[in-house]
XYZ file of C-alpha atoms in Angstrom:
676
model
C 73.827 102.100 65.046
C 74.819 100.988 61.417
C 73.821 97.451 60.749
C 77.133 97.185 58.801
C 79.326 97.443 61.700
C 81.758 99.910 63.286
C 85.408 100.098 61.772
C 86.683 100.998 65.457
C 84.605 98.033 67.057
C 86.399 95.896 69.749
C 85.227 92.810 68.100
C 85.669 91.229 64.642
C 84.565 88.210 62.844
C 87.005 85.669 61.572
C 88.121 86.689 58.014
C 87.678 83.055 56.580
C 84.207 81.881 57.852
C 83.208 78.103 57.444
C 80.641 77.998 54.582
C 77.862 75.624 54.689
C 74.620 75.301 52.595
C 72.041 77.744 54.055
C 68.827 76.359 55.595
C 66.070 75.754 52.978
C 63.129 73.484 52.444
C 65.494 70.511 51.331
C 68.376 71.320 53.749
C 68.430 71.254 57.588
C 71.410 72.421 59.463
C 72.641 71.298 62.853
C 75.468 72.367 65.015
C 77.464 70.000 67.405
C 78.562 71.796 70.352
C 81.103 69.226 71.177
C 83.244 69.051 68.168
C 82.272 72.533 66.975
C 80.885 71.314 63.439
C 78.005 72.300 61.313
C 76.169 69.341 59.663
C 73.787 70.187 56.603
C 71.463 67.336 55.921
C 69.765 67.421 52.527
C 66.727 65.393 51.775
C 67.054 63.657 55.116
C 70.361 62.268 54.235
C 69.571 60.753 50.927
C 71.037 63.569 49.057
C 74.030 63.972 51.257
C 75.199 65.090 54.659
C 78.055 67.595 54.789
C 80.254 68.039 57.746
C 82.180 71.449 58.150
C 84.487 72.409 60.874
C 87.845 73.588 61.659
C 90.099 71.160 59.758
C 87.418 68.959 58.864
C 85.284 68.738 55.748
C 83.795 65.602 54.508
C 80.432 64.103 52.929
C 78.440 61.115 53.278
C 74.964 59.772 52.629
C 72.283 57.847 54.825
C 68.851 56.420 54.533
C 65.858 58.703 55.073
C 64.178 57.124 57.821
C 62.029 60.054 59.281
C 62.610 63.802 60.192
C 65.939 64.323 61.891
C 65.695 66.467 65.038
C 69.370 66.132 65.852
C 72.668 64.251 64.696
C 75.963 64.474 66.283
C 79.291 62.436 65.814
C 81.341 61.144 68.644
C 84.560 63.199 69.142
C 86.608 60.425 67.447
C 84.109 60.368 64.524
C 83.356 56.678 64.943
C 79.795 56.640 65.818
C 77.043 59.016 64.603
C 74.166 59.511 66.856
C 70.820 60.412 65.103
C 67.539 61.385 66.946
C 64.314 60.822 64.958
C 61.825 60.124 67.573
C 60.776 61.523 71.135
C 62.272 58.599 72.912
C 65.260 56.975 71.004
C 68.434 57.598 69.360
C 69.921 55.628 66.459
C 73.805 54.752 66.868
C 75.258 54.279 63.570
C 78.683 53.176 62.786
C 80.968 55.435 60.701
C 83.908 54.035 58.929
C 85.805 55.543 55.843
C 82.972 58.087 54.990
C 80.470 55.351 54.992
C 77.557 55.088 57.538
C 76.715 51.546 58.945
C 73.483 49.865 60.233
C 74.360 50.404 63.995
C 71.579 50.079 66.601
C 68.835 51.961 68.759
C 68.818 53.055 71.983
C 65.617 53.883 73.526
C 65.171 55.974 76.862
C 65.129 53.528 79.851
C 62.212 55.710 81.557
C 58.857 54.646 80.531
C 56.962 57.749 79.033
C 60.148 59.799 78.925
C 60.425 62.432 76.150
C 64.178 62.824 74.769
C 65.199 66.512 74.953
C 68.460 65.897 73.318
C 71.909 63.955 73.696
C 75.338 64.968 74.029
C 78.780 63.328 73.662
C 80.787 63.955 76.663
C 84.003 62.026 75.427
C 84.856 59.590 72.728
C 82.832 56.711 74.216
C 80.318 58.538 76.532
C 76.975 59.411 75.655
C 74.262 61.104 77.673
C 70.615 61.019 76.824
C 68.753 63.907 78.528
C 65.122 63.331 79.032
C 62.252 65.082 80.881
C 62.742 62.373 83.455
C 66.461 62.839 84.075
C 69.668 61.726 82.360
C 70.936 58.375 81.193
C 74.762 57.805 80.930
C 75.875 55.250 78.423
C 79.445 53.956 77.214
C 79.199 53.417 73.270
C 81.795 51.579 71.406
C 82.042 50.449 67.847
C 82.862 46.670 68.157
C 82.413 45.861 64.421
C 81.994 47.717 61.119
C 78.214 47.217 61.438
C 77.764 47.013 65.099
C 77.738 49.225 68.031
C 78.152 48.147 71.640
C 76.041 49.926 74.257
C 76.383 49.542 78.168
C 74.329 51.576 80.643
C 76.551 52.944 83.412
C 74.258 55.366 85.379
C 70.789 57.052 85.531
C 69.760 60.242 87.310
C 66.054 60.427 87.927
C 64.828 64.154 88.149
C 62.404 66.255 86.365
C 63.967 68.366 83.722
C 62.669 70.901 81.403
C 65.937 72.020 79.382
C 69.597 71.587 79.371
C 72.880 73.442 78.628
C 75.933 71.698 77.922
C 79.612 72.990 78.014
C 82.371 70.924 76.295
C 84.908 73.315 77.528
C 83.954 72.726 81.103
C 82.650 69.251 80.777
C 79.640 70.413 82.503
C 75.939 69.673 81.895
C 73.419 71.943 83.512
C 69.792 70.916 83.910
C 66.712 73.146 84.671
C 64.862 70.841 87.150
C 61.299 70.870 88.738
C 57.922 69.921 87.511
C 56.817 73.796 87.025
C 57.577 75.573 83.901
C 58.745 78.723 85.794
C 61.266 76.657 87.646
C 64.522 78.425 88.344
C 66.369 75.624 90.010
C 69.722 74.456 88.092
C 71.244 71.036 88.712
C 74.882 70.846 87.342
C 76.850 67.651 86.584
C 80.612 67.068 85.801
C 81.776 64.601 83.265
C 84.912 62.606 83.056
C 85.691 59.698 80.825
C 83.453 56.962 82.023
C 82.492 59.110 85.196
C 80.013 61.538 86.297
C 79.441 63.736 89.466
C 76.355 65.458 90.712
C 76.991 68.679 92.106
C 74.814 71.084 94.589
C 71.979 72.401 92.850
C 71.029 76.047 93.274
C 68.264 78.623 92.655
C 68.789 81.659 90.300
C 66.680 84.934 90.046
C 65.227 85.500 86.731
C 63.853 89.001 87.005
C 65.152 92.366 88.365
C 63.049 94.488 90.715
C 59.652 92.895 91.506
C 59.129 89.287 90.435
C 56.795 89.189 87.277
C 54.878 85.838 86.560
C 55.525 86.241 82.917
C 59.145 86.327 83.172
C 60.570 82.671 83.082
C 64.085 81.069 82.840
C 64.860 79.869 79.400
C 67.692 77.735 77.799
C 68.779 80.819 75.713
C 69.209 82.858 78.974
C 71.853 80.761 80.205
C 75.534 80.079 79.230
C 78.437 78.141 80.804
C 82.194 79.006 80.361
C 85.442 79.681 82.032
C 86.310 82.940 83.360
C 89.835 83.199 84.871
C 90.226 79.486 85.492
C 86.830 78.978 87.241
C 83.768 77.420 85.774
C 81.159 80.182 85.676
C 77.611 80.266 84.807
C 76.038 83.337 83.321
C 72.327 83.961 83.623
C 70.361 86.876 82.035
C 67.848 88.609 84.400
C 65.064 90.231 82.209
C 63.357 93.302 83.418
C 59.752 92.763 84.909
C 58.927 96.156 83.220
C 60.178 97.978 80.198
C 61.681 100.814 82.360
C 64.142 98.498 83.978
C 67.351 97.335 82.561
C 68.472 93.773 82.381
C 71.359 92.223 84.415
C 73.562 89.525 83.836
C 74.299 87.259 87.032
C 77.492 85.358 87.099
C 77.663 82.238 89.388
C 81.140 81.025 89.876
C 82.313 77.600 91.277
C 83.862 77.699 94.483
C 86.423 75.187 95.902
C 83.728 72.830 97.257
C 82.086 72.639 93.861
C 78.871 74.694 94.625
C 77.977 77.680 92.367
C 77.485 80.895 94.168
C 76.427 84.375 92.813
C 79.597 86.543 92.663
C 78.837 89.293 90.183
C 76.259 91.209 88.506
C 76.897 92.701 85.053
C 74.813 95.975 84.642
C 73.635 95.794 81.059
C 71.801 99.185 81.457
C 69.840 98.046 78.090
C 66.572 96.102 77.566
C 65.781 93.538 74.861
C 67.105 90.668 73.283
C 70.844 89.716 74.136
C 73.290 86.893 73.524
C 76.350 86.150 75.445
C 79.998 85.013 74.439
C 82.783 84.224 76.929
C 86.112 85.065 75.133
C 89.497 85.137 76.845
C 87.688 85.304 80.313
C 85.858 88.439 79.170
C 81.871 88.368 79.062
C 80.739 89.675 75.701
C 77.069 90.715 75.755
C 75.402 91.361 72.307
C 72.335 93.613 72.135
C 70.219 93.108 68.980
C 68.249 96.296 69.117
C 71.274 98.529 69.162
C 73.408 96.172 67.310
C 76.199 96.718 69.706
C 78.250 94.531 71.970
C 79.409 95.108 75.699
C 82.655 93.954 77.220
C 82.663 93.180 80.825
C 85.748 92.234 82.897
C 84.756 90.934 86.221
C 88.295 91.360 87.906
C 87.962 95.068 87.412
C 85.871 95.284 90.580
C 82.865 97.626 91.397
C 80.506 98.268 94.136
C 80.186 95.231 96.609
C 76.863 94.538 98.185
C 76.179 91.363 100.319
C 79.220 89.733 98.702
C 78.052 90.476 94.991
C 80.184 92.619 93.054
C 78.480 95.046 90.422
C 80.425 95.370 87.299
C 80.008 97.711 84.458
C 81.133 97.617 80.847
C 84.581 98.646 80.460
C 84.035 100.851 77.508
C 81.147 102.396 75.799
C 79.149 99.695 73.565
C 80.192 99.431 70.068
C 79.305 97.244 66.988
C 81.251 94.278 65.523
C 83.661 95.518 62.906
C 82.171 95.468 59.154
C 82.481 92.186 57.465
C 82.043 91.520 53.754
C 81.151 88.050 52.175
C 83.086 87.022 49.112
C 80.449 85.677 46.642
C 82.386 84.037 43.647
C 79.069 82.762 42.153
C 77.850 86.390 41.689
C 80.850 87.324 39.429
C 79.443 89.312 36.279
C 80.718 88.024 32.981
C 82.631 91.251 32.343
C 84.948 90.956 35.232
C 87.268 88.336 36.881
C 87.005 89.862 40.254
C 84.671 88.319 42.872
C 82.086 90.464 44.711
C 82.321 91.400 48.243
C 78.713 91.659 49.939
C 78.468 93.499 53.169
C 76.846 91.150 55.785
C 74.098 92.316 58.273
C 75.355 92.294 61.735
C 73.558 91.109 64.779
C 70.776 89.611 62.316
C 67.800 87.859 63.720
C 68.970 84.756 62.186
C 72.371 84.805 64.311
C 72.840 82.089 66.804
C 75.806 82.172 69.150
C 77.745 79.225 70.840
C 80.387 79.159 73.257
C 83.053 80.256 73.454
C 83.288 82.502 70.263
C 81.100 80.970 67.747
C 78.461 83.067 65.604
C 76.266 81.091 63.172
C 73.997 82.604 60.601
C 72.058 79.716 59.050
C 70.377 81.865 56.428
C 73.713 83.034 54.907
C 75.315 79.580 55.563
C 78.132 80.925 57.674
C 80.130 79.970 61.055
C 82.475 82.651 62.373
C 84.774 82.637 65.285
C 84.518 86.040 67.110
C 87.813 87.624 67.883
C 88.731 90.623 70.036
C 90.428 93.526 68.460
C 92.587 94.693 71.357
C 93.875 97.728 69.622
C 90.478 99.416 69.176
C 89.734 98.476 72.698
C 92.915 100.285 73.887
C 92.188 103.366 71.784
C 88.785 103.629 73.394
C 89.696 103.340 77.060
C 90.724 106.665 78.498
C 91.929 105.210 82.032
C 95.286 103.796 80.920
C 95.949 102.177 84.251
C 92.734 100.293 84.031
C 93.521 99.509 80.388
C 96.857 97.840 81.453
C 95.116 96.008 84.137
C 92.672 94.387 81.511
C 95.301 93.953 79.099
C 97.573 91.808 81.495
C 94.922 89.506 81.669
C 94.610 88.807 77.916
C 96.239 86.256 75.590
C 98.773 87.732 73.071
C 98.649 91.207 74.618
C 102.267 91.796 75.620
C 103.179 94.116 72.555
C 99.956 96.194 73.247
C 100.803 96.552 76.953
C 104.368 97.796 76.074
C 102.860 100.236 73.582
C 100.481 101.558 75.965
C 103.320 102.213 78.592
C 105.241 103.934 75.995
C 102.349 106.076 74.765
C 101.711 107.131 78.395
C 105.217 108.344 78.768
C 105.301 109.968 75.485
C 101.973 111.934 76.120
C 103.233 113.079 79.624
C 100.557 111.167 81.612
C 103.279 110.451 84.376
C 100.995 110.585 87.347
C 99.494 107.160 86.537
C 102.758 105.677 85.550
C 103.712 104.311 89.028
C 100.231 102.587 89.377
C 100.650 101.236 85.861
C 104.301 99.712 86.687
C 102.835 98.303 90.014
C 100.291 96.198 88.030
C 102.813 94.992 85.514
C 105.342 94.174 88.114
C 102.774 92.421 90.457
C 101.851 90.228 87.667
C 105.466 89.443 87.005
C 106.008 88.717 90.738
C 103.124 86.163 90.711
C 104.623 84.615 87.371
C 108.105 84.201 89.278
C 106.171 82.678 92.260
C 104.614 80.105 90.068
C 107.747 79.286 88.224
C 109.592 78.745 91.568
C 106.797 76.668 92.966
C 106.843 74.507 89.922
C 110.652 73.976 90.185
C 110.143 72.956 93.710
C 107.486 70.408 92.885
C 104.859 72.427 94.731
C 101.170 72.665 93.715
C 100.712 75.934 91.881
C 96.985 76.167 92.362
C 94.505 74.849 94.615
C 92.523 71.926 93.285
C 89.081 72.261 91.985
C 86.199 69.968 91.524
C 86.531 70.186 87.610
C 89.953 69.284 87.066
C 89.337 69.722 83.230
C 89.694 73.530 83.360
C 92.970 74.843 83.729
C 93.797 78.153 85.377
C 94.294 80.774 82.752
C 97.687 82.685 82.950
C 97.909 86.321 81.456
C 100.654 88.404 79.961
C 104.031 88.497 81.672
C 106.323 91.629 81.115
C 109.777 90.869 82.175
C 112.413 93.434 82.608
C 114.095 92.793 79.288
C 110.729 93.466 77.628
C 110.362 96.790 79.326
C 114.076 97.618 78.481
C 114.068 96.538 74.851
C 110.635 97.887 73.970
C 109.979 101.071 76.011
C 112.967 102.270 77.870
C 115.936 102.038 75.647
C 114.033 103.232 72.594
C 112.783 106.144 74.479
C 116.146 106.986 75.840
C 117.764 106.816 72.332
C 114.930 108.932 70.930
C 115.263 111.655 73.424
C 118.974 111.920 73.108
C 118.623 112.114 69.256
C 115.901 114.786 69.760
C 118.157 116.676 72.219
C 120.993 116.692 69.976
C 118.844 118.031 67.032
C 117.859 120.900 69.366
C 121.394 121.797 70.011
C 122.616 121.809 66.469
C 119.518 124.043 65.599
C 120.116 126.682 68.116
C 119.991 129.382 65.512
C 116.158 128.789 65.149
C 115.642 128.778 68.948
C 115.561 125.923 71.126
C 111.871 124.320 71.814
C 111.119 121.911 74.800
C 111.907 118.308 74.195
C 108.734 116.060 73.962
C 110.672 113.400 75.998
C 114.021 114.437 77.618
C 116.721 111.968 78.682
C 115.939 113.414 82.432
C 112.325 112.351 81.873
C 113.218 108.843 81.076
C 115.786 108.421 83.904
C 112.823 109.487 86.138
C 110.663 106.824 84.382
C 113.514 104.078 84.750
C 113.650 104.887 88.495
C 110.252 104.666 88.850
C 110.174 101.274 87.296
C 113.103 100.008 89.408
C 111.087 101.508 92.507
C 108.017 99.349 91.553
C 110.311 96.182 90.869
C 111.699 96.461 94.316
C 108.427 96.846 95.975
C 107.195 93.677 94.871
C 110.598 91.941 95.748
C 112.025 91.593 92.277
C 115.778 92.017 91.949
C 116.451 94.777 89.430
C 118.713 93.673 86.439
C 121.814 95.615 85.967
C 121.119 96.700 82.373
C 118.434 99.076 83.902
C 120.787 100.753 86.191
C 123.402 100.943 83.285
C 120.853 102.904 81.344
C 120.464 105.385 84.079
C 124.136 105.957 84.630
C 125.043 106.266 81.092
C 122.377 108.729 80.618
C 123.435 110.886 83.596
C 127.162 110.677 82.733
C 126.418 111.924 78.992
C 124.402 114.710 80.411
C 127.223 115.414 82.975
C 124.750 115.271 85.873
C 127.230 113.885 88.374
C 125.663 115.238 91.252
C 122.328 113.454 90.593
C 124.315 110.170 89.965
C 126.135 110.546 93.456
C 122.895 111.050 95.296
C 121.351 107.953 93.488
C 124.423 105.844 94.681
C 124.806 107.330 98.091
C 121.114 106.647 99.059
C 121.217 103.286 97.270
C 118.499 104.039 94.929
C 120.765 102.149 92.549
C 121.482 98.781 94.306
C 124.826 97.482 94.875
C 126.043 94.945 92.291
C 129.106 93.670 90.733
C 128.111 94.717 87.224
C 127.110 98.164 88.344
C 130.547 98.707 90.112
C 132.360 97.390 87.156
C 130.470 100.196 85.011
C 131.554 102.898 87.422
C 135.249 101.883 87.138
C 134.880 102.116 83.365
C 133.778 105.641 83.614
C 136.724 106.815 85.752
C 138.092 108.669 82.650
C 134.840 111.111 82.821
C 133.779 110.535 86.225
C 136.605 110.364 88.624
C 134.579 109.789 91.787
C 133.324 106.534 90.165
C 136.564 104.677 91.372
C 135.808 105.299 95.029
C 132.282 104.662 94.795
C 132.869 101.332 92.926
C 135.200 100.395 95.699
C 132.711 101.286 98.351
C 130.004 99.225 96.434
C 132.457 96.168 96.334
C 133.183 96.463 99.947
C 129.345 96.573 100.897
C 128.946 93.590 98.983
C 131.384 91.671 100.924
C 131.508 88.986 98.190
C 133.870 90.754 96.060
C 137.303 90.657 97.714
C 139.016 89.459 94.547
C 137.616 92.203 92.395
C 138.582 94.918 95.019
C 142.020 93.668 95.034
C 142.169 93.750 90.932
C 140.974 97.281 91.030
C 143.527 98.460 93.540
C 146.257 96.802 91.582
C 144.993 98.193 88.332
C 145.512 101.650 89.747
C 148.880 100.791 90.951
C 147.860 100.972 94.824
C 149.828 97.870 95.631
C 150.205 98.388 99.264
C 146.641 99.339 99.913
C 145.827 96.042 98.182
C 148.067 94.008 100.399
C 146.657 95.646 103.360
C 142.938 94.819 102.102
C 144.046 91.418 101.529
C 145.418 90.835 105.089
C 142.229 92.430 106.650
C 140.039 90.029 104.745
C 142.100 86.926 105.393
C 143.586 86.441 101.820
C 147.153 87.248 102.663
C 148.090 83.873 102.500
C 146.363 82.831 99.505
C 146.746 85.695 96.926
C 148.952 85.412 94.003
C 152.536 86.697 94.468
C 153.053 87.210 90.822
C 150.005 89.633 90.481
C 151.463 91.935 93.107
C 155.095 91.659 92.075
C 154.036 92.666 88.652
C 152.155 95.585 89.755
C 154.632 96.789 92.081
C 157.407 96.556 89.466
C 155.217 98.288 86.774
C 154.583 101.096 89.493
C 158.488 102.124 89.097
C 158.587 102.825 92.732
C 161.452 100.773 94.118
C 160.355 101.202 97.751
C 156.932 99.630 96.780
C 158.687 96.695 94.960
C 160.793 96.224 97.844
C 158.217 96.028 100.563
C 156.114 93.813 98.289
C 158.904 91.450 97.385
C 159.906 91.243 101.165
C 156.260 90.382 101.991
C 156.117 87.504 99.760
C 159.640 86.343 100.887
C 158.713 86.097 104.253
C 155.325 84.564 103.298
C 157.236 81.690 101.657
C 159.541 81.047 104.467
C 156.667 81.065 106.855
C 154.446 78.710 104.841
C 156.928 76.452 103.339
C 160.095 76.749 105.435
C 162.035 78.127 102.397
C 161.981 81.710 101.314
C 162.462 80.942 97.379
C 159.487 81.123 95.133
C 158.109 77.776 93.709
C 158.797 77.096 90.283
C 155.083 77.037 89.309
C 154.688 80.619 90.538
C 156.723 82.040 87.705
C 158.587 84.811 89.670
C 161.998 84.263 88.330
C 161.778 87.649 86.543
C 160.848 89.571 89.776
C 163.753 87.877 91.578
C 166.181 88.996 88.973
C 164.687 92.560 88.949
C 165.241 92.622 92.871
C 168.789 91.476 92.356
C 169.325 94.238 89.912
C 168.178 96.861 92.305
C 169.639 95.444 95.616
C 172.403 93.310 94.639
C 171.534 90.174 96.394
C 168.364 88.453 97.859
C 167.329 89.390 101.416
C 168.617 87.064 104.235
C 165.493 85.521 105.943
C 167.001 85.636 109.472
C 167.949 89.174 108.982
C 164.349 90.005 108.206
C 162.980 88.480 111.213
C 161.725 90.889 114.143
């Protein structure tokens, strides 16, 4: 594999890395995994300490009191903790770019060796020793004074530790033996700590080898689909056996259980990132990276799922570093120097950080979803993966359109089902939220929110896939008809095919209990009418493939000029709805069917409340004196029955119809003579 990368790789380094002074005899470089900052210390601090991070860049000086093993700022940058010895940490005040005297905090346990320290929150400092952990509250009480209060100590033998700021989880490898495989997790909140259940991990595949041990670099902690997860590399006991990556997931009780095994199918040196709930495993020997999605499933054995890489391994995309200092005098353009990828000097941190201390660069690793999509042949599986990725909505819609255009319709139903199942879950979550119910079950680590994926709504599918495909298909069909002299060729995507796609999409929506929006049905009906496929339209309506709705009924009415059966189908649909009595009456009156409209009003109990003016207007416009007579008589009798007087009320504005009746029949009917 080319050490300069693969232009079709699934991963890319951030275009603008954070630059810092590389490691040298004068300069030491430290990374703060809480604030994600790089601190370059020159000359023990006397020549300056440069802090570089996202949105942060400042410099200060400090006294050289000995070799620095580690230094980290509190998250609010008010206290600087510096480790120079094996049993103590200096706590220095930091104000306006100046370091104050502060104080020294020694380990409470006698003879303890300080393995390191972490800031869990602004005022919370944890010292990790080979005797356990010590939890302190740290506050800057004055410009030159730091207050320290001991909160709690956990006594247990420890050989190394891993800290995750994203999960607020500290993981210790405990036990007196150097080959210990017992991990002890702790959860931290502001001013609080909780000891979780310890667990054992396997460190080698196949037969146990005494030479294989569990090390700090073999373990990482991250969030995978809303759950705190611990990934442990299992190195082979023999060169012929491939390595594995075990995933331990935190359950509702807070305990960690092995749930997945990522089959690496490679041996050698590995590094792991967890990005957007994907496990990224970098292999230095082949200079490639493998992507694992544990929700894709696989073979299950003893409750543990074996997972394989979603695609073939590929290298990170090429990256060139701009070196303005290397500009020749004859040119004004900076030189771009290609970087070696997967260099031995690379160190990775969670969730997405890559540092090369020799080059003096810190990158954020990014997923390149387009290249990933192009590499996956199984589009159904691809959509399944993309629906769980952030910012993948345009790509999901693009994949659906590509599937239709390429004629891979066999998998389309499964793809729609995956999309709409995620849509249904989103609607359920919104409904529960509006009702004030809990959206997800509580977990021990409340600092880790459940990650939500992409939601493809009906409007998205219509505007980005279905409507453009229909428009394109109709244009292509028109061009072929106009070019009949050269012979017609088969349309790549025909309107008939798109109609089938829309029907399949609506079927999938109905299968998960989502109400289909009327604009999808409108797309189908208009396409069938333009193609004059009235029989197919009638079948879809008769067998309720197109669900009844008022907008759909109104659309059918609007098409009466080209589809005469639309009127009756519309009326039948409105009757089935049983909530559209006024609309049915309006339709009948618009067609001058006044008597049927009156009969319908009486059948649904609206005869006493309908507007007389509407009916009289329709009967007069019809030009049939008999219809006008029967209509006028009906309302004349209704007035007498309801109000004791046959005359119309002034507010009904029926004077013109009374005059029309007089014009036709000479005088108004006598109420008594109309009685049976």
